[in-house]
Amino acid sequence: MKRLNITEETKKDLLSSLLKRSPANYAMYSETVEKIIANVRENGDKALFDYTKEFDKADINSGNIRVTKEEMDAAVSSVDSGLIGVLERAAENIRYYHSLQKRNSWFDTKDGIMLGQKITPIEKAGVYVPGGKAAYPSSLLMNVIPAQVAGVKRIIISTPCDAEGKVYEPTLAAARVLGIDEIYKCGGAQAIAAMAFGTGSVPKVDKITGPGNIYVALAKKAVFGFVSIDSIAGPSEILVLADDTADPGYVAADLLSQAEHDE
């Protein structure tokens, strides 16, 4: 967090200081991401499992990459019932909001000419759900529910696992709340490549959504065109202007709204 104390001296260049950005240097990440994508595209499962071992320290193979019903049941039973209630309430609110966005096909005839627009949901959607420090079940809700409202027939989730091959329990609980059971234990750029091109274990999808770290963001950028994506999400940030009349509680709440994303 950068703190600026406003004085007569700092006030002179305050605006230029706030708006100044250093150009993002993606070269060191892009080369790695491109190699990962090329490897997964060419070697499928082997590359995917090798990267999962390298980055997540997990021994994943075609027999255990997909989360089982037993794993889902165990995760849900370990999560506090209060959290399940929160997830259900959140899902209800999110579903209501996106139901208002739903577009419908329409047809009309004018002067003997048929006009119209046909809205057709895509066949398969892939949702990336971050793990580790940024394991947010809310990301799953906010990406899966719009696809369900749109009528997408098959929705898959990819999310990192820990060294023991376990997925963050609240993430699985959120998936259970939405009735999603096709979840693959893979993360990072390799997961994006797997969903973009398909491997022996992970199916190719038509669209990939969901946030992630710099490797995930650049991987989504790299596979755009082979598949559709939602957006390339960048770091989030917030600016709080406060003086001695500000309520400290409000200031703290505003800071926390973004501080959760990174230490």
mmCIF file of C-alpha atoms in Angstrom:
data_model
loop_
_atom_site.group_PDB
_atom_site.id
_atom_site.type_symbol
_atom_site.label_atom_id
_atom_site.label_comp_id
_atom_site.label_asym_id
_atom_site.label_seq_id
_atom_site.Cartn_x
_atom_site.Cartn_y
_atom_site.Cartn_z
ATOM 1 C CA MET A 1 0.000 0.000 0.000
ATOM 2 C CA LYS A 2 1.298 3.423 -0.931
ATOM 3 C CA ARG A 3 0.467 6.217 1.496
ATOM 4 C CA LEU A 4 0.580 9.847 0.399
ATOM 5 C CA ASN A 5 0.505 12.665 2.934
ATOM 6 C CA ILE A 6 -0.812 15.814 1.303
ATOM 7 C CA THR A 7 1.305 18.894 1.961
ATOM 8 C CA GLU A 8 1.815 22.090 0.024
ATOM 9 C CA GLU A 9 4.880 20.507 -1.554
ATOM 10 C CA THR A 10 3.359 17.125 -2.500
ATOM 11 C CA LYS A 11 0.116 18.751 -3.639
ATOM 12 C CA LYS A 12 1.888 20.280 -6.630
ATOM 13 C CA ASP A 13 2.531 16.970 -8.341
ATOM 14 C CA LEU A 14 -0.218 14.940 -6.678
ATOM 15 C CA LEU A 15 -2.288 14.193 -9.767
ATOM 16 C CA SER A 16 0.654 13.190 -11.941
ATOM 17 C CA SER A 17 1.967 11.025 -9.106
ATOM 18 C CA LEU A 18 -1.359 9.241 -8.676
ATOM 19 C CA LEU A 19 -1.828 8.626 -12.381
ATOM 20 C CA LYS A 20 1.721 7.603 -13.138
ATOM 21 C CA ARG A 21 2.171 3.945 -14.012
ATOM 22 C CA SER A 22 5.278 2.017 -14.899
ATOM 23 C CA PRO A 23 4.838 -0.035 -18.065
ATOM 24 C CA ALA A 24 4.026 -3.635 -17.182
ATOM 25 C CA ASN A 25 6.924 -5.880 -18.082
ATOM 26 C CA TYR A 26 5.295 -9.128 -19.143
ATOM 27 C CA ALA A 27 8.233 -10.525 -21.128
ATOM 28 C CA MET A 28 9.564 -12.642 -18.275
ATOM 29 C CA TYR A 29 6.122 -14.227 -17.834
ATOM 30 C CA SER A 30 5.013 -14.436 -21.459
ATOM 31 C CA GLU A 31 7.881 -16.667 -22.549
ATOM 32 C CA THR A 32 7.131 -19.163 -19.794
ATOM 33 C CA VAL A 33 3.403 -19.105 -20.530
ATOM 34 C CA GLU A 34 3.928 -19.660 -24.243
ATOM 35 C CA LYS A 35 6.154 -22.673 -23.565
ATOM 36 C CA ILE A 36 3.577 -24.171 -21.204
ATOM 37 C CA ILE A 37 0.753 -23.707 -23.692
ATOM 38 C CA ALA A 38 2.754 -25.203 -26.562
ATOM 39 C CA ASN A 39 3.750 -28.196 -24.443
ATOM 40 C CA VAL A 40 0.198 -28.917 -23.256
ATOM 41 C CA ARG A 41 -1.173 -28.466 -26.746
ATOM 42 C CA GLU A 42 1.331 -30.950 -28.146
ATOM 43 C CA ASN A 43 1.624 -33.473 -25.310
ATOM 44 C CA GLY A 44 -1.751 -33.250 -23.597
ATOM 45 C CA ASP A 45 -2.076 -35.089 -20.301
ATOM 46 C CA LYS A 46 1.623 -35.794 -19.927
ATOM 47 C CA ALA A 47 2.519 -32.111 -19.964
ATOM 48 C CA LEU A 48 -0.446 -31.232 -17.754
ATOM 49 C CA PHE A 49 0.506 -33.818 -15.118
ATOM 50 C CA ASP A 50 4.188 -32.857 -15.259
ATOM 51 C CA TYR A 51 3.392 -29.185 -14.637
ATOM 52 C CA THR A 52 1.007 -30.056 -11.821
ATOM 53 C CA LYS A 53 3.808 -32.028 -10.186
ATOM 54 C CA GLU A 54 6.301 -29.224 -10.756
ATOM 55 C CA PHE A 55 4.171 -26.301 -9.601
ATOM 56 C CA ASP A 56 1.655 -27.824 -7.169
ATOM 57 C CA LYS A 57 3.741 -30.800 -5.970
ATOM 58 C CA ALA A 58 0.777 -33.103 -6.572
ATOM 59 C CA ASP A 59 0.857 -36.532 -8.215
ATOM 60 C CA ILE A 60 -2.077 -36.170 -10.579
ATOM 61 C CA ASN A 61 -2.919 -38.640 -13.325
ATOM 62 C CA SER A 62 -5.846 -39.611 -15.525
ATOM 63 C CA GLY A 63 -7.281 -41.659 -12.682
ATOM 64 C CA ASN A 64 -7.444 -38.935 -10.057
ATOM 65 C CA ILE A 65 -7.506 -35.605 -11.889
ATOM 66 C CA ARG A 66 -11.284 -35.366 -11.659
ATOM 67 C CA VAL A 67 -12.828 -34.710 -8.260
ATOM 68 C CA THR A 68 -14.902 -37.722 -7.181
ATOM 69 C CA LYS A 69 -18.319 -37.760 -5.544
ATOM 70 C CA GLU A 70 -16.672 -39.039 -2.378
ATOM 71 C CA GLU A 71 -14.286 -36.086 -2.356
ATOM 72 C CA MET A 72 -17.215 -33.711 -2.874
ATOM 73 C CA ASP A 73 -19.172 -35.333 -0.041
ATOM 74 C CA ALA A 74 -16.193 -35.152 2.324
ATOM 75 C CA ALA A 75 -15.556 -31.505 1.476
ATOM 76 C CA VAL A 76 -19.168 -30.479 1.965
ATOM 77 C CA SER A 77 -19.404 -32.301 5.305
ATOM 78 C CA SER A 78 -16.262 -30.525 6.532
ATOM 79 C CA VAL A 79 -17.573 -27.051 5.724
ATOM 80 C CA ASP A 80 -19.521 -25.166 8.372
ATOM 81 C CA SER A 81 -23.269 -25.245 7.723
ATOM 82 C CA GLY A 82 -23.341 -21.486 8.142
ATOM 83 C CA LEU A 83 -21.051 -21.093 5.120
ATOM 84 C CA ILE A 84 -23.297 -23.374 3.075
ATOM 85 C CA GLY A 85 -26.187 -21.076 3.910
ATOM 86 C CA VAL A 86 -24.183 -18.033 2.848
ATOM 87 C CA LEU A 87 -23.257 -19.704 -0.446
ATOM 88 C CA GLU A 88 -26.883 -20.594 -1.105
ATOM 89 C CA ARG A 89 -28.046 -17.053 -0.386
ATOM 90 C CA ALA A 90 -25.308 -15.591 -2.571
ATOM 91 C CA ALA A 91 -26.194 -18.003 -5.375
ATOM 92 C CA GLU A 92 -29.829 -16.949 -5.173
ATOM 93 C CA ASN A 93 -28.933 -13.268 -5.446
ATOM 94 C CA ILE A 94 -26.441 -13.779 -8.276
ATOM 95 C CA ARG A 95 -28.898 -15.940 -10.213
ATOM 96 C CA TYR A 96 -31.637 -13.342 -9.873
ATOM 97 C CA TYR A 97 -29.352 -10.576 -11.124
ATOM 98 C CA HIS A 98 -28.182 -12.492 -14.186
ATOM 99 C CA SER A 99 -31.687 -13.720 -15.004
ATOM 100 C CA LEU A 100 -32.519 -10.073 -15.728
ATOM 101 C CA GLN A 101 -29.719 -9.981 -18.305
ATOM 102 C CA LYS A 102 -30.919 -12.995 -20.241
ATOM 103 C CA ARG A 103 -31.493 -12.321 -23.908
ATOM 104 C CA ASN A 104 -34.111 -14.085 -25.976
ATOM 105 C CA SER A 105 -34.426 -14.913 -29.645
ATOM 106 C CA TRP A 106 -36.895 -12.861 -31.646
ATOM 107 C CA PHE A 107 -38.280 -12.879 -35.203
ATOM 108 C CA ASP A 108 -40.426 -10.455 -37.143
ATOM 109 C CA THR A 109 -41.613 -9.959 -40.693
ATOM 110 C CA LYS A 110 -41.548 -6.641 -42.520
ATOM 111 C CA ASP A 111 -42.526 -6.217 -46.158
ATOM 112 C CA GLY A 112 -42.330 -9.954 -46.652
ATOM 113 C CA ILE A 113 -38.794 -10.156 -45.250
ATOM 114 C CA MET A 114 -38.096 -12.116 -42.086
ATOM 115 C CA LEU A 115 -35.903 -10.359 -39.578
ATOM 116 C CA GLY A 116 -34.639 -11.816 -36.382
ATOM 117 C CA GLN A 117 -31.961 -12.751 -33.931
ATOM 118 C CA LYS A 118 -31.378 -16.241 -32.593
ATOM 119 C CA ILE A 119 -29.678 -16.550 -29.215
ATOM 120 C CA THR A 120 -27.978 -19.910 -28.761
ATOM 121 C CA PRO A 121 -25.979 -20.918 -25.681
ATOM 122 C CA ILE A 122 -22.528 -22.381 -26.236
ATOM 123 C CA GLU A 123 -22.046 -26.124 -25.718
ATOM 124 C CA LYS A 124 -19.190 -26.178 -23.179
ATOM 125 C CA ALA A 125 -17.840 -23.566 -20.797
ATOM 126 C CA GLY A 126 -14.689 -23.826 -18.706
ATOM 127 C CA VAL A 127 -14.485 -21.907 -15.441
ATOM 128 C CA TYR A 128 -11.126 -21.296 -13.811
ATOM 129 C CA VAL A 129 -11.284 -20.968 -10.016
ATOM 130 C CA PRO A 130 -8.097 -19.781 -8.300
ATOM 131 C CA GLY A 131 -6.566 -21.692 -5.426
ATOM 132 C CA GLY A 132 -3.865 -21.059 -2.865
ATOM 133 C CA LYS A 133 -3.938 -17.570 -1.349
ATOM 134 C CA ALA A 134 -6.714 -16.498 -3.722
ATOM 135 C CA ALA A 135 -9.163 -19.368 -3.193
ATOM 136 C CA TYR A 136 -12.514 -17.623 -3.494
ATOM 137 C CA PRO A 137 -15.703 -19.743 -3.722
ATOM 138 C CA SER A 138 -17.370 -16.502 -4.810
ATOM 139 C CA SER A 139 -15.417 -16.665 -8.089
ATOM 140 C CA LEU A 140 -17.042 -20.007 -8.799
ATOM 141 C CA LEU A 141 -20.528 -18.666 -8.114
ATOM 142 C CA MET A 142 -20.044 -15.543 -10.211
ATOM 143 C CA ASN A 143 -18.734 -17.445 -13.230
ATOM 144 C CA VAL A 144 -20.838 -20.608 -13.202
ATOM 145 C CA ILE A 145 -24.242 -19.057 -12.552
ATOM 146 C CA PRO A 146 -24.298 -16.792 -15.654
ATOM 147 C CA ALA A 147 -23.482 -19.849 -17.770
ATOM 148 C CA GLN A 148 -26.304 -21.789 -16.142
ATOM 149 C CA VAL A 149 -28.742 -18.931 -16.690
ATOM 150 C CA ALA A 150 -27.680 -18.756 -20.349
ATOM 151 C CA GLY A 151 -28.401 -22.460 -20.764
ATOM 152 C CA VAL A 152 -24.865 -23.770 -21.293
ATOM 153 C CA LYS A 153 -25.189 -27.550 -21.440
ATOM 154 C CA ARG A 154 -21.826 -28.518 -19.971
ATOM 155 C CA ILE A 155 -19.850 -26.510 -17.450
ATOM 156 C CA ILE A 156 -16.482 -27.705 -16.194
ATOM 157 C CA ILE A 157 -14.252 -26.255 -13.504
ATOM 158 C CA SER A 158 -10.488 -26.341 -13.228
ATOM 159 C CA THR A 159 -8.882 -25.397 -9.940
ATOM 160 C CA PRO A 160 -5.496 -26.102 -8.341
ATOM 161 C CA CYS A 161 -5.092 -28.764 -5.687
ATOM 162 C CA ASP A 162 -2.600 -28.989 -2.829
ATOM 163 C CA ALA A 163 0.337 -31.399 -2.617
ATOM 164 C CA GLU A 164 -2.011 -34.133 -1.357
ATOM 165 C CA GLY A 165 -4.327 -33.690 -4.313
ATOM 166 C CA LYS A 166 -7.054 -31.997 -2.302
ATOM 167 C CA VAL A 167 -9.127 -29.080 -3.546
ATOM 168 C CA TYR A 168 -10.106 -26.210 -1.251
ATOM 169 C CA GLU A 169 -13.238 -27.478 0.519
ATOM 170 C CA PRO A 170 -15.380 -24.299 0.257
ATOM 171 C CA THR A 171 -14.775 -24.310 -3.512
ATOM 172 C CA LEU A 172 -16.215 -27.818 -3.739
ATOM 173 C CA ALA A 173 -19.072 -26.814 -1.454
ATOM 174 C CA ALA A 174 -19.928 -23.930 -3.789
ATOM 175 C CA ALA A 175 -19.876 -26.316 -6.737
ATOM 176 C CA ARG A 176 -22.241 -28.681 -4.918
ATOM 177 C CA VAL A 177 -24.636 -25.802 -4.212
ATOM 178 C CA LEU A 178 -24.789 -25.152 -7.976
ATOM 179 C CA GLY A 179 -24.999 -28.814 -8.945
ATOM 180 C CA ILE A 180 -21.633 -28.841 -10.733
ATOM 181 C CA ASP A 181 -19.681 -32.078 -10.430
ATOM 182 C CA GLU A 182 -17.170 -31.948 -13.299
ATOM 183 C CA ILE A 183 -14.136 -30.487 -11.566
ATOM 184 C CA TYR A 184 -10.506 -31.016 -12.572
ATOM 185 C CA LYS A 185 -7.486 -30.649 -10.312
ATOM 186 C CA CYS A 186 -5.267 -28.419 -12.389
ATOM 187 C CA GLY A 187 -4.290 -24.782 -12.172
ATOM 188 C CA GLY A 188 -2.152 -22.119 -13.748
ATOM 189 C CA ALA A 189 -1.403 -21.587 -17.417
ATOM 190 C CA GLN A 190 -1.431 -25.352 -17.955
ATOM 191 C CA ALA A 191 -5.094 -25.534 -16.913
ATOM 192 C CA ILE A 192 -6.032 -22.773 -19.350
ATOM 193 C CA ALA A 193 -4.173 -24.596 -22.137
ATOM 194 C CA ALA A 194 -5.886 -27.864 -21.231
ATOM 195 C CA MET A 195 -9.352 -26.323 -21.507
ATOM 196 C CA ALA A 196 -8.441 -24.424 -24.676
ATOM 197 C CA PHE A 197 -7.104 -27.391 -26.626
ATOM 198 C CA GLY A 198 -8.254 -30.439 -24.674
ATOM 199 C CA THR A 199 -6.142 -33.267 -23.314
ATOM 200 C CA GLY A 200 -6.914 -36.912 -22.782
ATOM 201 C CA SER A 201 -8.516 -36.087 -19.429
ATOM 202 C CA VAL A 202 -9.688 -32.473 -19.709
ATOM 203 C CA PRO A 203 -12.210 -31.625 -22.445
ATOM 204 C CA LYS A 204 -11.837 -28.747 -24.881
ATOM 205 C CA VAL A 205 -14.325 -25.988 -24.141
ATOM 206 C CA ASP A 206 -15.799 -23.146 -26.184
ATOM 207 C CA LYS A 207 -15.225 -20.378 -23.666
ATOM 208 C CA ILE A 208 -12.983 -19.885 -20.633
ATOM 209 C CA THR A 209 -13.873 -17.511 -17.812
ATOM 210 C CA GLY A 210 -12.546 -16.760 -14.371
ATOM 211 C CA PRO A 211 -9.740 -14.787 -12.704
ATOM 212 C CA GLY A 212 -6.203 -15.882 -11.932
ATOM 213 C CA ASN A 213 -2.628 -14.744 -11.450
ATOM 214 C CA ILE A 214 -0.386 -13.241 -14.123
ATOM 215 C CA TYR A 215 0.271 -16.665 -15.674
ATOM 216 C CA VAL A 216 -3.439 -17.399 -15.957
ATOM 217 C CA ALA A 217 -4.179 -13.950 -17.368
ATOM 218 C CA LEU A 218 -1.468 -14.207 -20.018
ATOM 219 C CA ALA A 219 -2.508 -17.762 -20.869
ATOM 220 C CA LYS A 220 -6.070 -16.597 -21.497
ATOM 221 C CA LYS A 221 -4.700 -13.845 -23.697
ATOM 222 C CA ALA A 222 -2.598 -16.372 -25.626
ATOM 223 C CA VAL A 223 -5.439 -18.842 -26.300
ATOM 224 C CA PHE A 224 -7.970 -16.178 -27.288
ATOM 225 C CA GLY A 225 -9.013 -16.973 -30.828
ATOM 226 C CA PHE A 226 -8.804 -20.706 -30.281
ATOM 227 C CA VAL A 227 -11.492 -20.240 -27.621
ATOM 228 C CA SER A 228 -13.522 -17.320 -26.377
ATOM 229 C CA ILE A 229 -12.618 -15.694 -23.060
ATOM 230 C CA ASP A 230 -14.374 -13.282 -20.754
ATOM 231 C CA SER A 231 -11.595 -10.746 -20.228
ATOM 232 C CA ILE A 232 -7.972 -10.393 -19.202
ATOM 233 C CA ALA A 233 -8.287 -9.384 -15.581
ATOM 234 C CA GLY A 234 -5.529 -7.196 -14.207
ATOM 235 C CA PRO A 235 -4.550 -6.303 -10.645
ATOM 236 C CA SER A 236 -7.316 -4.540 -8.780
ATOM 237 C CA GLU A 237 -6.632 -1.375 -6.853
ATOM 238 C CA ILE A 238 -8.354 1.289 -4.821
ATOM 239 C CA LEU A 239 -7.668 4.896 -3.875
ATOM 240 C CA VAL A 240 -8.937 6.195 -0.546
ATOM 241 C CA LEU A 241 -8.869 9.925 0.133
ATOM 242 C CA ALA A 242 -9.269 10.680 3.830
ATOM 243 C CA ASP A 243 -8.785 13.566 6.260
ATOM 244 C CA ASP A 244 -9.411 13.921 9.990
ATOM 245 C CA THR A 245 -13.189 13.938 9.453
ATOM 246 C CA ALA A 246 -13.194 10.434 7.950
ATOM 247 C CA ASP A 247 -14.670 7.505 9.850
ATOM 248 C CA PRO A 248 -11.728 5.110 10.445
ATOM 249 C CA GLY A 249 -14.057 2.131 10.185
ATOM 250 C CA TYR A 250 -15.183 3.143 6.703
ATOM 251 C CA VAL A 251 -11.615 3.772 5.591
ATOM 252 C CA ALA A 252 -10.539 0.368 6.878
ATOM 253 C CA ALA A 253 -13.490 -1.346 5.157
ATOM 254 C CA ASP A 254 -12.629 0.345 1.854
ATOM 255 C CA LEU A 255 -9.000 -0.760 2.117
ATOM 256 C CA LEU A 256 -9.991 -4.318 3.027
ATOM 257 C CA SER A 257 -12.186 -4.572 -0.081
ATOM 258 C CA GLN A 258 -8.985 -4.778 -2.124
ATOM 259 C CA ALA A 259 -6.415 -5.852 0.468
ATOM 260 C CA GLU A 260 -7.884 -9.372 0.422
ATOM 261 C CA HIS A 261 -6.380 -9.832 -3.039
ATOM 262 C CA ASP A 262 -2.760 -9.684 -1.964
ATOM 263 C CA GLU A 263 -0.657 -9.015 1.093
#
